[in-house]
Amino acid sequence: MCGIVGYNGMKQAAPILLDGLEKLEYRGYDSAGLAIRDGEKKPEVVKSKGRLRILSEKTNNGAAVPGNCGIGHTRWATHGEPSENNAHPHISDDRCVTAVHNGIIENYQEIRDKLKRHDYRFYSATDTETAVKLIDYYYKKYRQGPVDAIARMMMRVRGSYALAVMFDDYPDEIFLARKDSPMIVGVTDGETFIASDVPAILKHTRTVYYIGNMEIARAGKGEVTFYNIDQEEVEKEPVTIEWDAEAAEKGGFEHFMMKEIHEEPRAVADTLNSLIHNDDIDLSESGLNDDVLREIRQIYIVGCGSASHVGYAAQYTIEEMAKVPVRVELASEYRYRSALPLDNTLLIVISQSGETADSLAALRIAKERGIRTLAIVNVIGSSIAREADHVLYTMAGPEIAVATTKAYSAQLAAVYLIAMKLAFARKAIDTEEFTHLLGVIQSIPDKMTRVLEDKERIQWFAAKFSNARDIFFIGRGMDYAIAMEGSLKMKEISYIHSEAYAAGEMKHGTISLVEDGTLVVGICTQQDLYEKTRSNMVEAKSRGAYLMGLTTYGNYAIEDTADFTVYIPRTSRYFDAVLGIIPLQLLAYYVSVSRGLDVDKPRNLAKSVTVE
Ligand code: AGP
């Protein structure tokens, strides 16, 4: 949530910052702002409400604010409505301290009251302004310099933050602080780049430093020094990011979401290839050996949104294939529940960004409870990846569209391999079955490409339902897990109300919402449940529903029931979700496009939810 960028070098800062903010717009886009230093002059602050484009126009693409050092921000409002006044950067009254912030200062009200007693005035409704003025207060009171003032602020505030701060007295430096919100620093010859996330600086450098929790950094031109909260210098090794800059561009597609849907076969293939070696699944890099796998008595899977839907699909696969009990929990619920884990429980946390606040908190709580943790994460070096006992990276590459597609599929591929490895280590499947499944799973990327070839039909169908009021997605078993993800995709980018329902549950209440023409999408990829779900579709049709069927090639009798059908190739009953989701992603995409909506940046949402 909220995107932060910073630049300190020899070039004009504003155009570089605007370009970086554009790459981070998926983190928030209700307002944006820049603060630029031109030598010794006080920082020039420009802010605007709305999309980044407005800020670019206001600054003549950055040309109107000269200077070689600056910070920028794109906002997802937490405290205070989206407005120019609440947009970042925030400054102290005499413009001594200027800062941008991502996160939430939980005790901002009490600090604000204290500062008011010291004659500070507040002009915005944000918690950020409080942090800025608290730094200013300590800076002037103790006169020990920026690092000291920031360290004192960090001791005083509760909550989460990534802060980029400029001090009037230090025209050539940007100071950074971080707790539970991501921030990286890239250093090249004479230049320093700061960002909340990798895509913003990929085109400048792939060598980055991760600022640790409760650390401070002092970023000069082409150099950076790190400090712990006691203001002692910390040595750090840079990390090389393997993603290339092209991966963060649209590459000829109209939207990132469509580009990322087309990248799904590659994302799944790369994830599989990173873990399949010599006809075996190799989890050794994550430290999960067969002895550990054999000991596991129970698995918890936690995540938020789509990541939790991967968990529901994984639950069916793991329980059925490996015979290990699995419990899926929303991270936001798990963290406030007294879960009673058995001995030898494994908690798997799934997250594309690796920064989702609730997922990170759930991971920490599990570790406090002595539970072994495994992270399935897409972003290398993210907080969840660094804190989990074991890490398994998905190879989806940077995902920019707010609605996840390729990361979801890559996560499914990863959990399928875990299920197989677990099943084999525990002798729930034999060598023959393991080898067979290995062949099947490796055929998935080509089959995904085949599903994508059917997109024009889905586009045609989507146009008919662009004005739907309600859409229901129904399925049983694994198909219910796909339904949840299909429904989330639809509602987040089309703003049409949609619900996922276990097909057998429809007649326990929800079917009363079905009227003439209501679209009901019946998902029947599981052969043993196909007839059951089809019957539930017929029940909906009898109440006026318009039916879309999603099933595997061969189940052609569904056309007697459904008004429109999409077929996917067969894989194995364990893996069908990864093909079944693609038509639903395409359906949501095309409905959103035909409604003229901003597919990649749906209203009210941000890609990386770093607040609770
Ligand atoms: C999915 O389309 C959503 N944007 C959202 O549900 C997302 O999956 C969720 O916020 C979790 O994010 P993470 O994978 O980065 O932890």
XYZ file of C-alpha atoms and ligand atoms in Angstrom:
628
model
C 0.000 0.000 0.000
C 1.231 3.481 -0.854
C 4.274 3.645 -3.083
C 7.441 5.460 -2.098
C 10.290 6.452 -4.392
C 13.431 8.478 -3.882
C 16.323 9.613 -6.045
C 19.633 11.195 -5.134
C 22.150 11.666 -7.930
C 23.277 13.943 -10.733
C 20.216 13.809 -13.003
C 16.937 15.685 -12.690
C 15.071 13.852 -9.941
C 11.423 14.606 -10.766
C 11.143 12.700 -14.096
C 12.874 9.685 -12.512
C 10.533 9.810 -9.538
C 7.418 10.105 -11.729
C 8.559 7.142 -13.794
C 9.169 5.123 -10.615
C 5.784 6.109 -9.197
C 4.106 4.956 -12.394
C 5.612 1.507 -11.815
C 4.291 1.577 -8.255
C 0.843 2.962 -8.979
C -0.604 -0.487 -8.249
C 0.203 0.196 -4.598
C -2.239 3.091 -4.360
C -3.536 5.764 -6.654
C -5.864 8.184 -4.954
C -3.325 11.017 -4.788
C 0.363 11.592 -5.425
C 3.127 14.034 -4.623
C 6.791 14.961 -4.962
C 9.336 16.927 -2.943
C 12.447 18.017 -4.851
C 15.611 19.665 -3.570
C 17.462 22.019 -5.856
C 20.811 22.462 -4.138
C 20.548 24.372 -0.877
C 17.027 25.654 -1.584
C 14.159 24.416 0.565
C 12.311 21.452 -0.966
C 9.622 22.242 -3.510
C 6.503 20.193 -2.788
C 3.878 19.475 -5.474
C 0.796 17.337 -4.777
C -2.379 16.404 -6.562
C -5.526 14.414 -5.918
C -6.304 11.529 -8.259
C -4.149 9.517 -10.584
C -0.440 10.114 -11.106
C -1.147 11.482 -14.580
C -2.515 14.655 -12.934
C 0.720 15.185 -11.011
C 2.721 14.625 -14.209
C 0.646 17.262 -16.014
C 0.930 19.661 -13.088
C 4.730 19.414 -13.112
C 5.137 19.286 -16.897
C 6.396 15.706 -16.539
C 8.737 16.830 -13.801
C 10.408 19.637 -15.795
C 8.744 22.300 -13.622
C 10.497 21.106 -10.446
C 14.265 21.117 -11.003
C 16.708 19.458 -8.623
C 18.824 16.310 -8.245
C 17.417 14.927 -5.015
C 13.840 14.105 -4.145
C 11.146 11.838 -2.796
C 7.756 10.856 -4.219
C 4.614 9.099 -3.126
C 1.467 7.532 -4.514
C -1.208 7.144 -1.859
C -3.801 4.604 -0.774
C -5.713 6.475 1.911
C -5.880 5.077 5.437
C -6.203 8.173 7.662
C -7.925 11.038 5.919
C -9.850 11.083 2.648
C -8.071 11.218 -0.700
C -7.331 14.946 -1.161
C -4.464 17.220 -2.065
C -4.193 18.226 1.568
C -3.807 14.670 2.772
C -1.485 13.676 -0.086
C 2.205 13.205 0.723
C 4.863 14.608 1.127
C 4.083 16.221 4.470
C 6.304 18.960 5.839
C 7.032 20.594 9.174
C 5.908 24.228 9.520
C 9.310 25.760 8.772
C 9.974 23.119 6.060
C 12.829 21.719 8.125
C 11.551 18.120 7.687
C 9.776 16.725 4.620
C 8.671 13.080 4.369
C 6.612 10.434 2.612
C 5.223 7.425 4.461
C 3.720 4.021 3.850
C 2.009 2.262 6.757
C -0.031 3.299 9.781
C 1.077 5.153 12.900
C -1.364 3.645 15.369
C -0.815 6.041 18.277
C -0.824 9.145 16.106
C -3.673 10.790 18.011
C -1.871 10.766 21.342
C 1.347 12.038 19.695
C -0.563 14.725 17.883
C -2.042 15.909 21.206
C 1.421 16.010 22.740
C 2.842 17.983 19.809
C -0.055 20.425 19.931
C 0.960 21.202 23.503
C 4.334 22.154 22.004
C 2.631 24.532 19.567
C 2.703 22.280 16.518
C -0.182 22.830 14.142
C -1.723 20.196 11.899
C -3.179 20.768 8.469
C -4.102 17.268 7.335
C -6.025 14.330 8.760
C -3.093 11.967 8.246
C -1.043 9.986 10.729
C 1.981 10.775 8.525
C 1.976 14.457 9.352
C 2.255 13.457 13.015
C 5.363 11.348 12.340
C 6.961 14.181 10.357
C 6.361 16.673 13.147
C 7.563 14.262 15.801
C 10.860 13.886 13.914
C 11.058 17.668 13.656
C 10.409 17.955 17.414
C 13.201 15.516 18.362
C 15.558 17.000 15.766
C 15.243 20.452 17.303
C 15.045 19.350 20.914
C 18.149 17.094 21.012
C 20.171 18.573 18.123
C 21.843 15.221 17.493
C 21.138 15.055 13.771
C 18.663 13.227 11.504
C 19.510 9.633 12.450
C 19.042 10.405 16.134
C 15.728 12.216 15.544
C 14.400 9.361 13.427
C 15.529 6.737 15.959
C 13.686 8.603 18.728
C 10.570 8.802 16.564
C 10.801 5.034 15.981
C 10.940 4.384 19.723
C 7.884 6.585 20.293
C 5.459 5.453 17.582
C 3.516 2.209 17.301
C 2.448 0.727 13.981
C 4.131 0.159 10.674
C 6.068 2.479 8.451
C 8.454 2.956 5.598
C 9.565 6.572 5.692
C 11.717 8.619 3.329
C 12.710 11.891 4.978
C 14.588 14.978 3.811
C 16.074 17.519 6.213
C 16.567 21.114 5.167
C 20.075 21.119 6.699
C 21.152 18.056 4.652
C 20.447 18.936 1.002
C 22.324 15.967 -0.441
C 20.860 13.180 1.659
C 17.655 11.240 2.081
C 17.024 9.406 5.348
C 14.992 6.227 5.518
C 13.339 4.219 8.268
C 11.414 1.009 8.165
C 9.214 -1.197 10.319
C 6.932 -3.829 8.755
C 6.553 -1.928 5.471
C 8.860 -2.693 2.574
C 11.636 -0.440 1.284
C 14.677 -1.106 -0.858
C 17.680 0.960 -1.913
C 19.547 0.537 -5.180
C 23.001 2.076 -5.507
C 24.862 2.686 -8.771
C 27.765 4.907 -9.723
C 26.937 8.277 -8.149
C 23.204 7.601 -7.907
C 20.885 6.154 -5.281
C 17.370 4.887 -5.958
C 14.806 4.241 -3.239
C 11.524 2.380 -3.676
C 8.814 0.407 -1.941
C 9.096 -2.293 -4.545
C 11.483 -3.606 -7.172
C 9.673 -2.587 -10.424
C 10.256 1.109 -9.669
C 14.030 0.842 -9.924
C 14.536 -2.179 -12.185
C 15.495 -0.099 -15.205
C 18.258 1.651 -13.208
C 19.771 -1.185 -11.220
C 19.158 -4.771 -10.194
C 21.503 -4.592 -7.211
C 19.540 -3.623 -4.143
C 19.786 -3.477 -0.373
C 16.832 -4.424 1.794
C 16.406 -2.175 4.794
C 15.746 -4.408 7.786
C 13.001 -4.002 10.337
C 13.683 -1.164 12.777
C 16.619 0.043 10.720
C 17.530 3.493 9.462
C 19.461 4.384 6.315
C 21.268 7.495 5.170
C 21.264 7.683 1.363
C 23.828 9.936 -0.259
C 24.657 10.115 -3.966
C 25.743 6.598 -4.894
C 26.271 5.515 -1.313
C 24.161 4.342 1.577
C 24.858 3.681 5.241
C 22.606 1.585 7.467
C 22.030 1.930 11.207
C 20.161 -0.066 13.812
C 17.809 1.583 16.272
C 20.773 2.211 18.622
C 22.315 4.245 15.795
C 25.161 1.784 15.329
C 26.289 1.178 11.765
C 25.091 -2.091 10.208
C 26.972 -3.890 7.403
C 24.791 -5.210 4.577
C 25.296 -7.289 1.472
C 23.405 -6.257 -1.672
C 21.004 -8.702 -3.346
C 20.804 -9.157 -7.126
C 17.276 -9.180 -8.554
C 16.894 -11.599 -11.468
C 13.820 -9.910 -12.999
C 14.521 -7.827 -16.085
C 13.125 -4.365 -16.722
C 10.928 -5.545 -19.632
C 8.943 -7.655 -17.203
C 7.531 -4.507 -15.613
C 6.267 -3.077 -18.946
C 2.988 -3.830 -20.755
C 4.747 -5.315 -23.788
C 2.067 -4.417 -26.339
C -0.937 -5.500 -24.277
C -3.608 -2.972 -23.413
C -3.494 -3.870 -19.722
C -1.016 -5.521 -17.395
C -3.715 -7.987 -16.377
C -4.045 -9.358 -19.926
C -0.277 -9.507 -20.306
C -0.009 -11.358 -17.015
C -2.765 -13.829 -17.964
C -0.728 -14.609 -21.097
C 2.347 -15.090 -18.952
C 0.686 -17.810 -16.878
C 2.056 -20.766 -18.875
C 5.556 -19.344 -18.498
C 5.085 -18.539 -14.796
C 3.920 -22.096 -14.103
C 6.656 -23.661 -16.261
C 9.374 -21.615 -14.547
C 8.037 -22.481 -11.101
C 7.894 -26.188 -11.963
C 11.345 -26.146 -13.573
C 12.874 -24.468 -10.544
C 11.802 -27.398 -8.369
C 11.844 -30.415 -10.685
C 15.345 -31.786 -11.252
C 16.312 -35.191 -12.622
C 12.738 -36.485 -12.590
C 12.352 -35.638 -8.923
C 10.964 -32.743 -6.906
C 13.795 -31.006 -5.151
C 12.791 -28.909 -2.144
C 16.274 -28.998 -0.651
C 16.906 -25.286 -1.207
C 14.014 -24.555 1.106
C 15.394 -27.024 3.643
C 12.353 -29.300 3.501
C 13.831 -32.795 3.352
C 11.975 -36.108 3.417
C 12.536 -36.570 7.160
C 10.837 -33.259 7.897
C 7.984 -34.068 5.516
C 7.422 -37.491 7.069
C 7.056 -35.972 10.535
C 4.290 -33.511 9.617
C 0.970 -34.374 11.253
C -1.068 -31.337 10.278
C -0.824 -28.398 7.879
C -2.225 -24.898 8.288
C -2.348 -22.743 5.191
C -2.777 -19.002 5.732
C -3.046 -16.135 3.285
C -5.322 -13.301 2.218
C -7.593 -12.935 -0.809
C -6.438 -14.994 -3.763
C -3.590 -16.506 -1.757
C -6.181 -17.986 0.618
C -8.015 -19.396 -2.417
C -4.823 -21.191 -3.410
C -4.932 -22.607 0.103
C -8.466 -23.973 -0.381
C -7.467 -25.678 -3.637
C -4.315 -27.027 -1.975
C -6.380 -28.408 0.875
C -8.195 -30.778 -1.464
C -5.017 -31.817 -3.273
C -2.873 -32.360 -0.183
C -5.511 -34.177 1.863
C -6.457 -36.441 -0.993
C -2.971 -37.112 -2.318
C -0.778 -37.030 0.805
C -3.395 -37.920 3.442
C -2.323 -35.103 5.769
C -5.059 -33.025 7.448
C -5.074 -29.449 6.148
C -6.765 -26.438 7.616
C -7.024 -23.198 5.649
C -7.329 -19.921 7.524
C -7.565 -16.314 6.473
C -4.437 -14.712 7.885
C -6.494 -11.879 9.369
C -8.507 -14.413 11.376
C -5.697 -16.779 12.277
C -3.745 -14.009 13.959
C -6.547 -13.328 16.459
C -7.525 -16.913 17.175
C -6.107 -19.312 19.714
C -5.363 -22.051 17.195
C -4.465 -25.340 18.880
C -1.805 -26.865 16.672
C -0.768 -30.490 17.043
C 2.903 -31.340 17.441
C 4.718 -31.344 14.095
C 2.409 -28.859 12.442
C 3.614 -27.036 9.333
C 2.174 -23.604 8.655
C 2.341 -22.557 5.004
C 1.923 -18.851 4.374
C 1.161 -17.933 0.785
C 1.768 -14.416 -0.502
C 2.658 -12.886 -3.846
C 4.136 -9.707 -2.385
C 5.549 -11.251 0.772
C 4.528 -8.042 2.525
C 0.827 -8.492 3.323
C 0.486 -7.276 6.915
C -1.963 -9.936 8.101
C -0.003 -12.768 6.506
C 3.229 -11.500 8.025
C 1.569 -11.242 11.440
C 0.164 -14.781 11.133
C 3.650 -16.045 10.274
C 5.146 -14.338 13.304
C 2.464 -15.692 15.610
C 3.022 -19.216 14.294
C 6.739 -18.866 14.947
C 6.049 -17.642 18.478
C 3.913 -20.743 18.967
C 6.855 -22.894 17.926
C 5.271 -23.967 14.624
C 7.541 -24.707 11.656
C 6.767 -22.236 8.860
C 7.080 -22.387 5.086
C 6.541 -19.333 2.887
C 5.445 -19.531 -0.740
C 6.352 -16.084 -1.985
C 6.945 -14.358 -5.319
C 9.041 -11.388 -4.262
C 12.592 -12.326 -3.348
C 13.839 -10.790 -0.126
C 10.360 -9.715 1.011
C 9.571 -9.691 4.737
C 7.676 -12.998 4.717
C 10.447 -14.684 2.726
C 13.057 -13.462 5.163
C 11.211 -14.425 8.320
C 9.875 -17.891 7.457
C 11.847 -21.007 8.431
C 11.596 -22.349 4.865
C 10.982 -20.459 1.626
C 9.827 -21.602 -1.738
C 9.789 -18.946 -4.457
C 7.233 -18.826 -7.226
C 8.718 -17.704 -10.531
C 5.917 -15.464 -11.757
C 8.111 -12.375 -12.188
C 6.791 -8.925 -11.301
C 3.016 -8.783 -11.164
C 1.672 -5.279 -11.650
C -2.111 -5.579 -12.129
C -3.904 -5.346 -8.796
C -5.908 -8.470 -9.622
C -3.529 -11.383 -9.344
C -3.437 -13.952 -12.150
C -0.016 -15.414 -12.911
C 1.119 -15.341 -9.280
C -2.021 -17.308 -8.311
C -1.251 -19.979 -10.933
C 2.410 -20.161 -9.942
C 1.365 -20.580 -6.296
C -0.909 -23.456 -7.306
C 1.991 -25.079 -9.178
C 4.145 -24.769 -6.059
C 1.562 -26.319 -3.732
C 0.959 -29.172 -6.170
C 4.660 -30.031 -6.019
C 4.624 -29.852 -2.226
C 1.610 -32.186 -2.193
C 3.386 -34.680 -4.455
C 6.637 -34.589 -2.528
C 4.774 -34.975 0.743
C 2.687 -37.844 -0.609
C 5.740 -39.667 -1.938
C 7.828 -39.152 1.207
C 4.954 -40.538 3.300
C 4.343 -43.400 0.868
C 0.794 -42.231 0.146
C 1.658 -42.592 -3.549
C 4.126 -45.043 -5.088
C 6.894 -44.435 -7.620
C 4.640 -45.236 -10.562
C 1.981 -42.751 -9.485
C 4.629 -40.129 -8.669
C 6.236 -40.485 -12.115
C 2.836 -40.354 -13.786
C 1.856 -37.174 -11.916
C 5.215 -35.595 -12.689
C 4.496 -36.089 -16.395
C 0.984 -34.691 -16.044
C 2.065 -31.603 -14.143
C 4.762 -30.815 -16.690
C 2.142 -30.864 -19.445
C 0.155 -28.093 -17.746
C 1.888 -25.029 -19.309
C 1.053 -26.217 -22.857
C -2.528 -26.910 -21.839
C -2.772 -23.421 -20.360
C -1.736 -22.002 -23.725
C -4.553 -24.002 -25.324
C -7.088 -22.531 -22.873
C -5.923 -19.031 -23.795
C -6.713 -19.746 -27.449
C -10.422 -19.740 -26.569
C -10.392 -16.146 -25.343
C -12.422 -14.606 -28.199
C -15.492 -16.697 -27.302
C -15.199 -15.601 -23.700
C -14.860 -11.991 -24.834
C -18.048 -12.297 -26.861
C -19.893 -13.859 -23.922
C -18.565 -11.276 -21.414
C -19.980 -8.414 -23.478
C -23.496 -9.844 -22.972
C -23.145 -9.677 -19.197
C -21.369 -6.380 -18.725
C -24.494 -4.945 -17.097
C -25.254 -7.903 -14.838
C -26.343 -7.072 -11.303
C -25.308 -10.334 -9.646
C -23.209 -13.282 -10.765
C -22.917 -16.591 -8.942
C -20.030 -19.032 -9.266
C -20.846 -22.527 -8.068
C -18.868 -25.735 -7.782
C -18.084 -28.607 -5.462
C -14.777 -29.686 -3.979
C -11.835 -28.230 -5.839
C -14.287 -26.542 -8.216
C -15.611 -24.584 -5.251
C -12.057 -23.332 -4.624
C -11.894 -22.181 -8.272
C -15.323 -20.570 -7.868
C -14.013 -18.461 -4.966
C -11.166 -17.113 -7.051
C -13.369 -16.595 -10.126
C -15.852 -14.637 -8.047
C -13.156 -12.475 -6.442
C -11.692 -11.674 -9.865
C -15.126 -10.654 -11.130
C -16.050 -8.396 -8.231
C -12.691 -6.694 -7.799
C -12.320 -5.495 -11.374
C -15.924 -5.306 -12.685
C -17.629 -3.987 -9.491
C -20.458 -6.432 -10.162
C -21.692 -8.181 -7.068
C -20.686 -11.823 -7.255
C -20.676 -14.745 -4.887
C -18.963 -18.085 -4.843
C -21.115 -20.850 -3.512
C -20.584 -24.507 -2.802
C -23.042 -25.834 -5.382
C -24.879 -27.985 -2.864
C -25.467 -24.977 -0.623
C -27.367 -22.895 -3.177
C -30.733 -24.283 -2.200
C -30.128 -23.557 1.470
C -30.848 -19.893 0.930
C -28.919 -18.261 -1.891
C -31.053 -19.620 -4.708
C -33.742 -17.123 -3.677
C -31.544 -14.445 -5.289
C -31.697 -16.109 -8.691
C -34.025 -14.270 -11.070
C -34.696 -14.351 -14.786
C -31.364 -13.882 -16.544
C -29.081 -14.061 -13.459
C -25.746 -15.428 -14.614
C -24.735 -18.608 -12.795
C -21.331 -20.036 -13.687
C -21.221 -23.755 -12.959
C -17.711 -25.162 -12.589
C -17.546 -28.910 -13.206
C -13.950 -29.910 -13.804
C -13.993 -32.712 -11.214
C -15.251 -35.798 -12.999
C -16.742 -37.458 -9.906
C -18.699 -34.324 -8.987
C -19.681 -33.318 -12.499
C -23.207 -34.774 -12.424
C -23.906 -33.378 -8.951
C -22.949 -29.830 -9.903
C -24.808 -30.146 -13.181
C -27.966 -30.968 -11.218
C -27.469 -27.848 -9.121
C -27.077 -25.837 -12.335
C -30.382 -27.263 -13.574
C -32.043 -26.173 -10.314
C -30.776 -22.626 -10.887
C -31.926 -22.710 -14.515
C -35.414 -23.721 -13.407
C -35.500 -20.411 -11.479
C -34.523 -18.411 -14.566
C -30.711 -18.482 -14.367
C -28.616 -18.082 -17.480
C -25.954 -20.785 -17.240
C -22.318 -20.757 -18.169
C -20.629 -24.136 -17.809
C -16.915 -24.723 -17.296
C -15.829 -28.313 -17.701
C -13.246 -30.562 -19.321
C -13.282 -31.662 -22.967
C -15.423 -34.758 -23.291
C -18.240 -33.653 -20.982
C -20.249 -32.408 -23.955
C -23.588 -33.365 -22.428
C -23.290 -30.208 -20.334
C -24.530 -28.347 -23.403
C -28.000 -29.807 -22.732
C -27.962 -27.735 -19.536
C -25.662 -24.760 -20.002
C -26.388 -21.858 -22.344
C -22.691 -21.286 -22.962
C -19.823 -23.644 -22.217
C -16.065 -23.320 -21.962
C -13.934 -26.457 -22.098
C -10.486 -27.011 -20.632
C -8.123 -29.932 -21.327
C -7.951 -32.715 -18.766
C -4.953 -32.929 -16.450
C -5.521 -34.872 -13.271
C -8.268 -34.364 -10.732
C -5.583 -32.928 -8.448
C -4.474 -30.171 -10.794
C -7.532 -28.981 -12.713
C -7.882 -25.724 -10.785
C -4.856 -24.249 -12.526
C -6.527 -24.562 -15.937
C -10.059 -23.852 -14.741
C -9.207 -20.424 -13.396
C -8.018 -19.007 -16.723
C -11.441 -18.712 -18.401
C -12.766 -17.058 -15.233
C -9.904 -14.554 -15.194
C -10.623 -13.802 -18.863
C -14.349 -13.452 -18.157
C -13.711 -10.915 -15.380
C -11.204 -9.065 -17.557
C -13.524 -8.722 -20.526
C -16.517 -7.716 -18.389
C -14.371 -4.992 -16.825
C -13.140 -3.793 -20.231
C -16.640 -3.709 -21.696
C -17.776 -1.630 -18.713
C -14.954 0.808 -19.500
C -13.253 0.348 -16.127
C -9.625 0.682 -15.149
C -8.808 -3.020 -15.143
C -5.330 -2.754 -13.654
C -6.197 -0.323 -10.908
C -9.678 -1.045 -9.592
C -11.200 1.509 -7.253
C -10.425 1.338 -3.526
C -7.885 -1.459 -3.921
C -4.111 -1.659 -3.695
C -1.962 -4.560 -4.686
C 0.129 -4.939 -1.609
C -1.897 -4.587 1.585
C 0.699 -3.617 4.142
C -1.773 -2.403 6.749
C -4.085 -4.490 8.898
C -6.208 -10.634 -5.667
O -6.596 -10.361 -6.960
C -6.178 -9.506 -4.753
N -5.606 -8.353 -5.301
C -5.819 -9.827 -3.310
O -6.837 -10.645 -2.841
C -4.450 -10.473 -2.992
O -4.414 -11.790 -3.446
C -4.227 -10.405 -1.477
O -4.199 -9.060 -1.072
C -2.975 -11.109 -1.025
O -1.816 -10.496 -1.499
P -0.421 -11.204 -1.382
O -0.477 -12.443 -2.197
O 0.569 -10.217 -1.898
O -0.192 -11.534 0.070
